[in-house]
């Protein structure tokens, strides 16, 4: 693992990216001697998906009833519309 000050990384970032890709070694970028970021090579399974749709397929789970209302109809009317809000004469 190689470390590099942020200023040096800023000046040589494209060359450092190429080096990380070619050698497969990570580079830790420091600021005032403290590690701030890590540049690592991508593996084949880490590459960005081509499409944002479907990339979370199979990662979620539905629990419980998602079809039935969560409130009874009379509770919904009472909570949303206070007395006198609607004109009941129609």
PDB file of C-alpha atoms in Angstrom, residues 28-64:
ATOM      1  CA  UNK A  28      -4.029   6.076   0.503  1.00  0.00           C
ATOM      2  CA  UNK A  29      -4.298   9.849   0.151  1.00  0.00           C
ATOM      3  CA  UNK A  30      -3.313  11.840   3.235  1.00  0.00           C
ATOM      4  CA  UNK A  31      -3.935  15.373   4.394  1.00  0.00           C
ATOM      5  CA  UNK A  32      -1.591  16.731   7.058  1.00  0.00           C
ATOM      6  CA  UNK A  33      -0.370  13.175   7.601  1.00  0.00           C
ATOM      7  CA  UNK A  34      -3.851  11.734   8.281  1.00  0.00           C
ATOM      8  CA  UNK A  35      -5.404   9.223   5.879  1.00  0.00           C
ATOM      9  CA  UNK A  36      -8.374  10.870   4.133  1.00  0.00           C
ATOM     10  CA  UNK A  37      -9.201   8.649   1.148  1.00  0.00           C
ATOM     11  CA  UNK A  38      -8.247   5.395  -0.486  1.00  0.00           C
ATOM     12  CA  UNK A  39      -7.950   4.821  -4.227  1.00  0.00           C
ATOM     13  CA  UNK A  40      -8.425   1.152  -5.073  1.00  0.00           C
ATOM     14  CA  UNK A  41      -8.634  -0.690  -8.388  1.00  0.00           C
ATOM     15  CA  UNK A  42     -12.028  -1.938  -9.496  1.00  0.00           C
ATOM     16  CA  UNK A  43     -12.604  -5.631  -9.859  1.00  0.00           C
ATOM     17  CA  UNK A  44     -14.888  -6.960 -12.573  1.00  0.00           C
ATOM     18  CA  UNK A  45     -17.855  -7.440 -10.217  1.00  0.00           C
ATOM     19  CA  UNK A  46     -17.530  -3.913  -8.785  1.00  0.00           C
ATOM     20  CA  UNK A  47     -17.992  -2.069 -12.048  1.00  0.00           C
ATOM     21  CA  UNK A  48     -20.874   0.372 -12.321  1.00  0.00           C
ATOM     22  CA  UNK A  49     -24.010  -1.126 -13.832  1.00  0.00           C
ATOM     23  CA  UNK A  50     -24.886   0.095 -17.323  1.00  0.00           C
ATOM     24  CA  UNK A  51     -28.435   0.918 -16.304  1.00  0.00           C
ATOM     25  CA  UNK A  52     -29.802   2.278 -13.050  1.00  0.00           C
ATOM     26  CA  UNK A  53     -32.984   0.257 -13.461  1.00  0.00           C
ATOM     27  CA  UNK A  54     -32.847  -3.190 -11.955  1.00  0.00           C
ATOM     28  CA  UNK A  55     -29.488  -2.920 -10.203  1.00  0.00           C
ATOM     29  CA  UNK A  56     -31.213  -3.491  -6.834  1.00  0.00           C
ATOM     30  CA  UNK A  57     -33.193  -6.480  -8.131  1.00  0.00           C
ATOM     31  CA  UNK A  58     -33.434  -9.141  -5.447  1.00  0.00           C
ATOM     32  CA  UNK A  59     -31.922  -6.954  -2.725  1.00  0.00           C
ATOM     33  CA  UNK A  60     -35.209  -5.934  -1.052  1.00  0.00           C
ATOM     34  CA  UNK A  61     -37.997  -7.811   0.652  1.00  0.00           C
ATOM     35  CA  UNK A  62     -41.697  -7.032   1.093  1.00  0.00           C
ATOM     36  CA  UNK A  63     -43.070  -7.882   4.507  1.00  0.00           C
ATOM     37  CA  UNK A  64     -46.700  -7.676   5.500  1.00  0.00           C
TER      38      UNK A  64
END
